CSV table of C-alpha atoms in Angstrom, one decimal:
chain,number,residue,atom,x,y,z
A,160,MET,CA,-30.8,1.4,-38.4
A,161,THR,CA,-32.4,3.7,-40.7
A,162,ALA,CA,-32.3,7.5,-40.6
A,163,ALA,CA,-35.9,7.7,-39.8
A,164,ALA,CA,-35.5,5.5,-36.9
A,165,GLU,CA,-32.3,7.4,-35.7
A,166,GLY,CA,-34.3,10.7,-35.9
A,167,SER,CA,-37.5,9.4,-34.2
A,168,PRO,CA,-38.8,11.5,-31.2
A,169,PRO,CA,-38.2,8.7,-28.6
A,170,LEU,CA,-34.3,8.5,-29.6
A,171,ARG,CA,-34.0,12.2,-29.8
A,172,MET,CA,-35.4,12.8,-26.4
A,173,ALA,CA,-33.2,10.0,-25.1
A,174,ARG,CA,-30.1,11.6,-26.5
A,175,ALA,CA,-31.2,14.9,-25.1
A,176,ARG,CA,-31.7,13.4,-21.7
A,177,ARG,CA,-28.3,11.7,-21.7
A,178,GLY,CA,-26.5,14.9,-23.1
A,179,ALA,CA,-28.1,17.0,-20.3
A,180,LEU,CA,-27.0,14.5,-17.7
A,181,LEU,CA,-23.6,14.3,-18.8
A,182,GLN,CA,-23.4,18.1,-18.9
A,183,SER,CA,-24.8,18.3,-15.5
A,184,GLU,CA,-22.3,15.8,-14.0
A,185,ALA,CA,-19.5,17.6,-15.8
A,186,VAL,CA,-20.6,21.0,-14.2
A,187,GLN,CA,-20.9,19.4,-10.8
A,188,GLY,CA,-17.6,17.9,-11.2
A,189,ILE,CA,-16.0,21.2,-12.2
A,190,ALA,CA,-17.7,23.1,-9.3
A,191,LEU,CA,-16.1,20.4,-6.9
A,192,ILE,CA,-12.8,20.2,-8.2
A,193,SER,CA,-12.0,23.9,-9.2
A,194,PRO,CA,-11.7,25.4,-5.7
A,195,THR,CA,-9.4,22.5,-4.6
A,196,PHE,CA,-7.4,22.6,-7.7
A,197,LEU,CA,-6.9,26.4,-7.7
A,198,TYR,CA,-6.1,26.3,-4.0
A,199,ALA,CA,-3.5,23.5,-4.7
A,200,LEU,CA,-2.3,25.3,-7.8
A,201,ILE,CA,-1.8,28.4,-5.9
A,202,LEU,CA,0.2,26.8,-2.9
A,203,LEU,CA,2.6,24.9,-5.3
A,204,VAL,CA,3.1,27.2,-8.1
A,205,LEU,CA,3.0,30.7,-6.7
A,206,PRO,CA,6.1,30.2,-4.3
A,207,ILE,CA,8.0,28.7,-7.4
A,208,LEU,CA,7.1,31.5,-9.7
A,209,VAL,CA,8.2,33.8,-6.8
A,210,VAL,CA,11.6,32.1,-6.5
A,211,ILE,CA,12.1,32.0,-10.4
A,212,ALA,CA,11.2,35.7,-10.7
A,213,HIS,CA,13.9,36.5,-8.0
A,214,SER,CA,16.6,34.5,-9.8
A,215,PHE,CA,16.5,36.9,-12.8
A,216,TRP,CA,17.1,39.9,-10.6
A,217,THR,CA,20.3,41.3,-8.8
A,218,GLN,CA,20.8,42.5,-5.2
A,219,ASP,CA,23.3,45.1,-3.8
A,220,TYR,CA,23.2,44.7,-0.1
A,221,LEU,CA,19.6,45.3,0.7
A,222,THR,CA,18.5,46.9,-2.7
A,223,ILE,CA,17.2,44.7,-5.2
A,224,ASP,CA,17.6,45.6,-8.9
A,225,HIS,CA,14.7,44.2,-11.0
A,226,THR,CA,16.5,44.6,-14.2
A,227,PHE,CA,16.4,41.2,-16.2
A,228,THR,CA,19.6,39.4,-16.2
A,229,LEU,CA,21.1,35.9,-16.4
A,230,GLU,CA,24.2,36.6,-14.2
A,231,ASN,CA,23.0,34.6,-11.3
A,232,TYR,CA,22.6,31.5,-13.4
A,233,ARG,CA,26.1,32.0,-15.0
A,234,ILE,CA,27.5,32.1,-11.3
A,235,ALA,CA,25.4,29.1,-10.3
A,236,LEU,CA,26.6,27.1,-13.2
A,237,THR,CA,30.2,28.2,-13.6
A,238,GLU,CA,31.6,29.1,-10.2
A,239,PRO,CA,33.5,25.9,-9.0
A,240,ILE,CA,32.3,26.0,-5.3
A,241,TYR,CA,28.7,25.9,-6.5
A,242,ARG,CA,29.4,23.5,-9.2
A,243,ASP,CA,31.1,21.1,-6.8
A,244,LEU,CA,28.5,21.5,-4.0
A,245,LEU,CA,25.8,20.5,-6.6
A,246,TRP,CA,27.6,17.4,-7.8
A,247,ARG,CA,28.3,16.4,-4.4
A,248,SER,CA,24.7,16.8,-3.3
A,249,LEU,CA,23.6,14.8,-6.3
A,250,TYR,CA,26.2,12.1,-5.4
A,251,ILE,CA,25.1,12.0,-1.7
A,252,SER,CA,21.2,12.0,-2.9
A,253,LEU,CA,21.8,9.1,-5.4
A,254,THR,CA,24.0,6.9,-2.9
A,255,VAL,CA,21.3,7.5,-0.2
A,256,SER,CA,18.5,6.6,-2.5
A,257,LEU,CA,20.3,3.2,-3.7
A,258,LEU,CA,21.3,2.4,0.1
A,259,THR,CA,17.9,3.1,1.3
A,260,VAL,CA,16.1,1.0,-1.2
A,261,LEU,CA,18.5,-1.9,-0.6
A,262,LEU,CA,17.8,-1.6,3.0
A,263,ALA,CA,14.1,-1.1,2.8
A,264,TYR,CA,13.3,-3.9,0.1
A,265,PRO,CA,14.2,-6.8,2.3
A,266,ILE,CA,12.1,-5.5,5.2
A,267,ALA,CA,9.2,-4.7,3.1
A,268,TYR,CA,9.4,-8.2,1.4
A,269,PHE,CA,9.5,-10.0,4.9
A,270,ILE,CA,6.5,-8.0,6.1
A,271,SER,CA,4.5,-8.7,2.9
A,272,PHE,CA,5.3,-12.4,2.4
A,273,HIS,CA,6.0,-13.5,5.7
A,274,GLY,CA,4.3,-11.1,8.1
A,275,GLY,CA,1.1,-12.9,8.2
A,276,ARG,CA,-1.4,-11.5,10.6
A,277,GLN,CA,1.3,-9.3,12.2
A,278,LYS,CA,1.6,-7.1,9.2
A,279,SER,CA,0.0,-4.1,10.9
A,280,LEU,CA,2.1,-4.5,13.9
A,281,TRP,CA,5.3,-4.5,11.8
A,282,LEU,CA,4.3,-1.4,10.0
A,283,PHE,CA,3.4,0.2,13.3
A,284,LEU,CA,6.9,-0.6,14.7
A,285,ILE,CA,8.4,0.8,11.6
A,286,THR,CA,6.7,4.1,12.2
A,287,ILE,CA,8.0,4.4,15.8
A,288,PRO,CA,11.2,6.4,14.9
A,289,PHE,CA,8.8,9.2,13.5
A,290,TRP,CA,7.4,9.8,16.7
A,291,THR,CA,10.7,11.8,17.7
A,292,SER,CA,11.8,14.9,15.9
A,293,TYR,CA,14.1,14.7,12.9
A,294,LEU,CA,16.5,16.8,14.7
A,295,LEU,CA,16.7,14.5,17.6
A,296,ARG,CA,17.4,11.4,15.2
A,297,VAL,CA,20.1,13.5,13.6
A,298,MET,CA,21.7,14.5,17.0
A,299,SER,CA,21.5,10.6,17.9
A,300,TRP,CA,23.7,9.8,14.9
A,301,LYS,CA,26.2,12.6,16.0
A,302,VAL,CA,26.4,10.9,19.2
A,303,ILE,CA,26.8,7.6,17.7
A,304,LEU,CA,29.5,8.6,15.2
A,305,GLY,CA,31.3,11.1,17.4
A,306,TYR,CA,35.0,11.0,18.5
A,307,ASN,CA,33.9,9.6,22.0
A,308,GLY,CA,30.6,8.1,20.6
A,309,VAL,CA,29.1,4.8,20.9
A,310,LEU,CA,30.7,3.3,17.9
A,311,ASN,CA,34.4,4.4,18.6
A,312,SER,CA,33.8,3.3,22.4
A,313,GLY,CA,32.6,-0.1,21.0
A,314,LEU,CA,35.3,-0.6,18.6
A,315,MET,CA,37.9,0.3,21.2
A,316,GLY,CA,36.2,-2.0,23.8
A,317,LEU,CA,36.5,-4.8,21.2
A,318,GLY,CA,40.2,-4.0,20.7
A,319,LEU,CA,39.8,-3.4,16.9
A,320,ILE,CA,41.1,0.3,17.2
A,321,ASP,CA,43.7,1.7,19.8
A,322,GLU,CA,42.2,5.2,19.8
A,323,PRO,CA,39.0,7.0,18.5
A,324,SER,CA,38.7,7.4,14.9
A,325,THR,CA,37.8,10.9,13.4
A,326,ALA,CA,36.9,9.5,10.2
A,327,LEU,CA,33.4,8.5,11.1
A,328,LEU,CA,32.0,12.0,11.6
A,329,TYR,CA,32.0,15.5,9.8
A,330,ASN,CA,32.3,14.1,6.3
A,331,SER,CA,30.0,12.8,3.3
A,332,SER,CA,29.7,9.4,4.8
A,333,ALA,CA,28.2,10.7,8.0
A,334,VAL,CA,25.6,12.5,5.9
A,335,ILE,CA,24.9,9.4,3.8
A,336,ILE,CA,24.5,7.0,6.9
A,337,THR,CA,22.2,9.6,8.7
A,338,LEU,CA,20.0,10.3,5.8
A,339,THR,CA,19.7,6.6,4.9
A,340,HIS,CA,18.4,5.9,8.4
A,341,ALA,CA,16.2,9.1,8.3
A,342,TRP,CA,14.4,8.1,5.0
A,343,ALA,CA,14.3,4.3,5.3
A,344,THR,CA,10.6,4.2,6.5
A,345,PHE,CA,9.6,6.5,3.6
A,346,ALA,CA,11.1,3.8,1.2
A,347,ILE,CA,9.8,0.8,2.9
A,348,LEU,CA,6.0,1.7,2.7
A,349,PRO,CA,5.9,2.1,-1.1
A,350,ILE,CA,7.8,-1.0,-1.6
A,351,PHE,CA,5.5,-2.8,0.9
A,352,VAL,CA,2.3,-1.5,-1.0
A,353,SER,CA,3.7,-2.7,-4.3
A,354,LEU,CA,4.5,-6.0,-3.0
A,355,GLU,CA,1.2,-6.5,-1.7
A,356,LYS,CA,-0.3,-6.0,-5.2
A,357,VAL,CA,1.8,-8.9,-6.4
A,358,ASP,CA,-0.3,-11.8,-7.3
A,359,ARG,CA,0.7,-14.7,-5.2
A,360,THR,CA,-0.6,-17.2,-7.8
A,361,LEU,CA,2.1,-16.0,-10.2
A,362,VAL,CA,4.8,-16.6,-7.8
A,363,GLU,CA,3.3,-20.2,-7.1
A,364,ALA,CA,3.1,-20.7,-10.9
A,365,ALA,CA,6.7,-19.9,-11.4
A,366,THR,CA,7.7,-22.4,-8.8
A,367,ASP,CA,5.5,-25.1,-10.3
A,368,LEU,CA,7.2,-24.3,-13.5
A,369,GLY,CA,10.6,-25.2,-11.9
A,370,ASP,CA,11.8,-21.7,-10.8
A,371,GLY,CA,13.7,-21.7,-7.5
A,372,PRO,CA,13.1,-19.0,-5.0
A,373,LEU,CA,15.8,-16.7,-6.4
A,374,ARG,CA,14.8,-17.1,-10.1
A,375,SER,CA,11.2,-16.7,-9.1
A,376,PHE,CA,11.9,-13.6,-7.2
A,377,LEU,CA,14.0,-12.2,-10.0
A,378,ARG,CA,11.5,-13.0,-12.8
A,379,VAL,CA,8.3,-12.3,-11.0
A,380,THR,CA,8.4,-10.5,-7.7
A,381,LEU,CA,10.8,-7.8,-8.3
A,382,PRO,CA,9.6,-6.8,-12.0
A,383,LEU,CA,6.0,-6.4,-10.4
A,384,SER,CA,7.3,-4.6,-7.5
A,385,ALA,CA,9.4,-2.1,-9.6
A,386,PRO,CA,6.9,0.8,-9.5
A,387,GLY,CA,7.2,0.7,-5.7
A,388,VAL,CA,11.0,0.6,-5.9
A,389,ILE,CA,10.8,3.6,-8.5
A,390,SER,CA,8.6,5.6,-6.1
A,391,ALA,CA,10.8,4.9,-3.0
A,392,ALA,CA,14.0,6.0,-4.9
A,393,LEU,CA,12.3,9.1,-6.0
A,394,ILE,CA,10.8,9.8,-2.6
A,395,VAL,CA,14.2,9.7,-1.0
A,396,MET,CA,16.2,11.2,-3.7
A,397,ILE,CA,14.3,14.5,-4.3
A,398,PRO,CA,14.2,15.6,-0.8
A,399,THR,CA,17.7,14.6,0.2
A,400,VAL,CA,19.2,16.9,-2.5
A,401,GLY,CA,17.7,19.9,-0.6
A,402,ASP,CA,18.4,18.7,3.1
A,403,TYR,CA,20.6,21.2,4.8
A,404,VAL,CA,20.1,20.2,8.5
A,405,THR,CA,22.0,16.9,8.3
A,406,PRO,CA,24.9,18.2,6.5
A,407,LYS,CA,25.1,21.2,8.7
A,408,LEU,CA,25.2,18.9,12.0
A,409,VAL,CA,27.1,15.9,11.0
A,410,GLY,CA,28.6,16.8,7.6
A,411,GLY,CA,31.5,19.3,8.5
A,412,LYS,CA,33.2,21.1,5.7
A,413,ASP,CA,33.6,17.8,3.6
A,414,GLY,CA,29.8,17.1,3.9
A,415,VAL,CA,28.3,20.5,2.9
A,416,MET,CA,25.6,20.4,0.3
A,417,ILE,CA,24.1,22.8,-2.0
A,418,ALA,CA,21.2,23.6,0.4
A,419,ASN,CA,23.6,24.9,2.8
A,420,ALA,CA,24.9,27.3,0.1
A,421,ILE,CA,21.3,28.2,-0.8
A,422,GLN,CA,20.5,28.9,2.9
A,423,ALA,CA,23.6,30.9,3.3
A,424,GLN,CA,22.5,33.3,0.4
A,425,PHE,CA,19.0,33.7,1.8
A,426,GLY,CA,20.4,34.2,5.3
A,427,LYS,CA,23.9,35.6,6.0
A,428,ALA,CA,24.9,36.7,2.6
A,429,SER,CA,21.4,38.4,1.9
A,430,ASN,CA,21.6,37.7,-1.8
A,431,TRP,CA,18.3,36.3,-2.5
A,432,PRO,CA,18.5,36.4,-6.4
A,433,LEU,CA,21.7,34.2,-6.3
A,434,GLY,CA,19.9,31.9,-3.6
A,435,ALA,CA,16.8,31.7,-5.9
A,436,ALA,CA,19.1,31.0,-9.0
A,437,LEU,CA,20.8,28.1,-7.1
A,438,SER,CA,17.5,26.6,-6.1
A,439,VAL,CA,15.9,26.8,-9.6
A,440,THR,CA,19.2,25.2,-11.1
A,441,THR,CA,19.0,22.4,-8.5
A,442,MET,CA,15.4,21.9,-8.9
A,443,VAL,CA,15.7,21.6,-12.8
A,444,ILE,CA,18.6,19.3,-12.7
A,445,VAL,CA,17.0,17.0,-10.1
A,446,SER,CA,13.7,16.9,-12.2
A,447,LEU,CA,15.7,16.0,-15.2
A,448,MET,CA,17.6,13.1,-13.3
A,449,ALA,CA,14.3,11.9,-12.0
A,450,GLY,CA,12.5,11.9,-15.3
A,451,ALA,CA,15.5,10.2,-16.8
A,452,ALA,CA,15.7,7.5,-14.2
A,453,VAL,CA,11.9,6.7,-14.6
A,454,LEU,CA,12.4,6.2,-18.5
A,455,VAL,CA,15.6,4.0,-18.2
A,456,ILE,CA,13.8,1.9,-15.5
A,457,ARG,CA,10.8,1.6,-17.8
A,458,ALA,CA,12.9,0.8,-20.8
A,459,LEU,CA,14.7,-2.1,-18.8
A,460,GLN,CA,11.3,-3.4,-17.9
A,461,ARG,CA,10.2,-3.7,-21.4
A,462,LEU,CA,13.4,-5.3,-22.4
A,463,ALA,CA,13.1,-7.8,-19.6
A,464,ARG,CA,9.7,-8.8,-20.8
């Protein structure tokens, strides 16, 4: 096309109209998004900024010293009690994430591939536990795992033990069991959505080419559903690090987590700056772990291809 043709009045007018239309759409988009974006930004970022600001101050009883200091972070990272609580919290969170995904995947797989017309009913039944309070579900596990609870009574009735066991409750294992049950549905749903997106013709093609059910699952279904698995693991891991209700009710002294220490600093100890430093430290470490986990899983997916 010649320069004269490009600069002809009809083309210039068409370009001008197109540019005006794009500009108008952009302005309308900004006008629609900006209030929502700013509102969400304030709700999400402002509390975090307040906590971060507090973490650089110190507190003497009810008086807060606004002088900048890193003393709270030194305590959070070097004091053995906080370091041990943080590592225990990370261990419990990772274990709960792994167990929850292992528990949720077969259920989601069954609903997706074998649920038929009853998929909606199965999903409905899975959500029934959420009709009750989270606190009530935790207390139910306390009754099940208690000294005179359902599990001990059943084991004694079967003659497997002579007296009730004290090892079922008030330890890290009780916290892991309770959190795994509480967060199972949150893992089932994203895995189910990911499995629903798997192209069934690819599974059939793998079978036609000689793959058995296990090999077809490992080579086709599992890699394609990996995004749902990653989402489920992160959905479970991130909140469970900060759970303090479950450790308080079923954890005992051996199941205390970092969130209980943070709650104590904001509550009984009235040391908000130290509690803020513990919160920020936990948040940063969990974010780094979540990011590293995503990168590792994606690298493994690329290697598998």
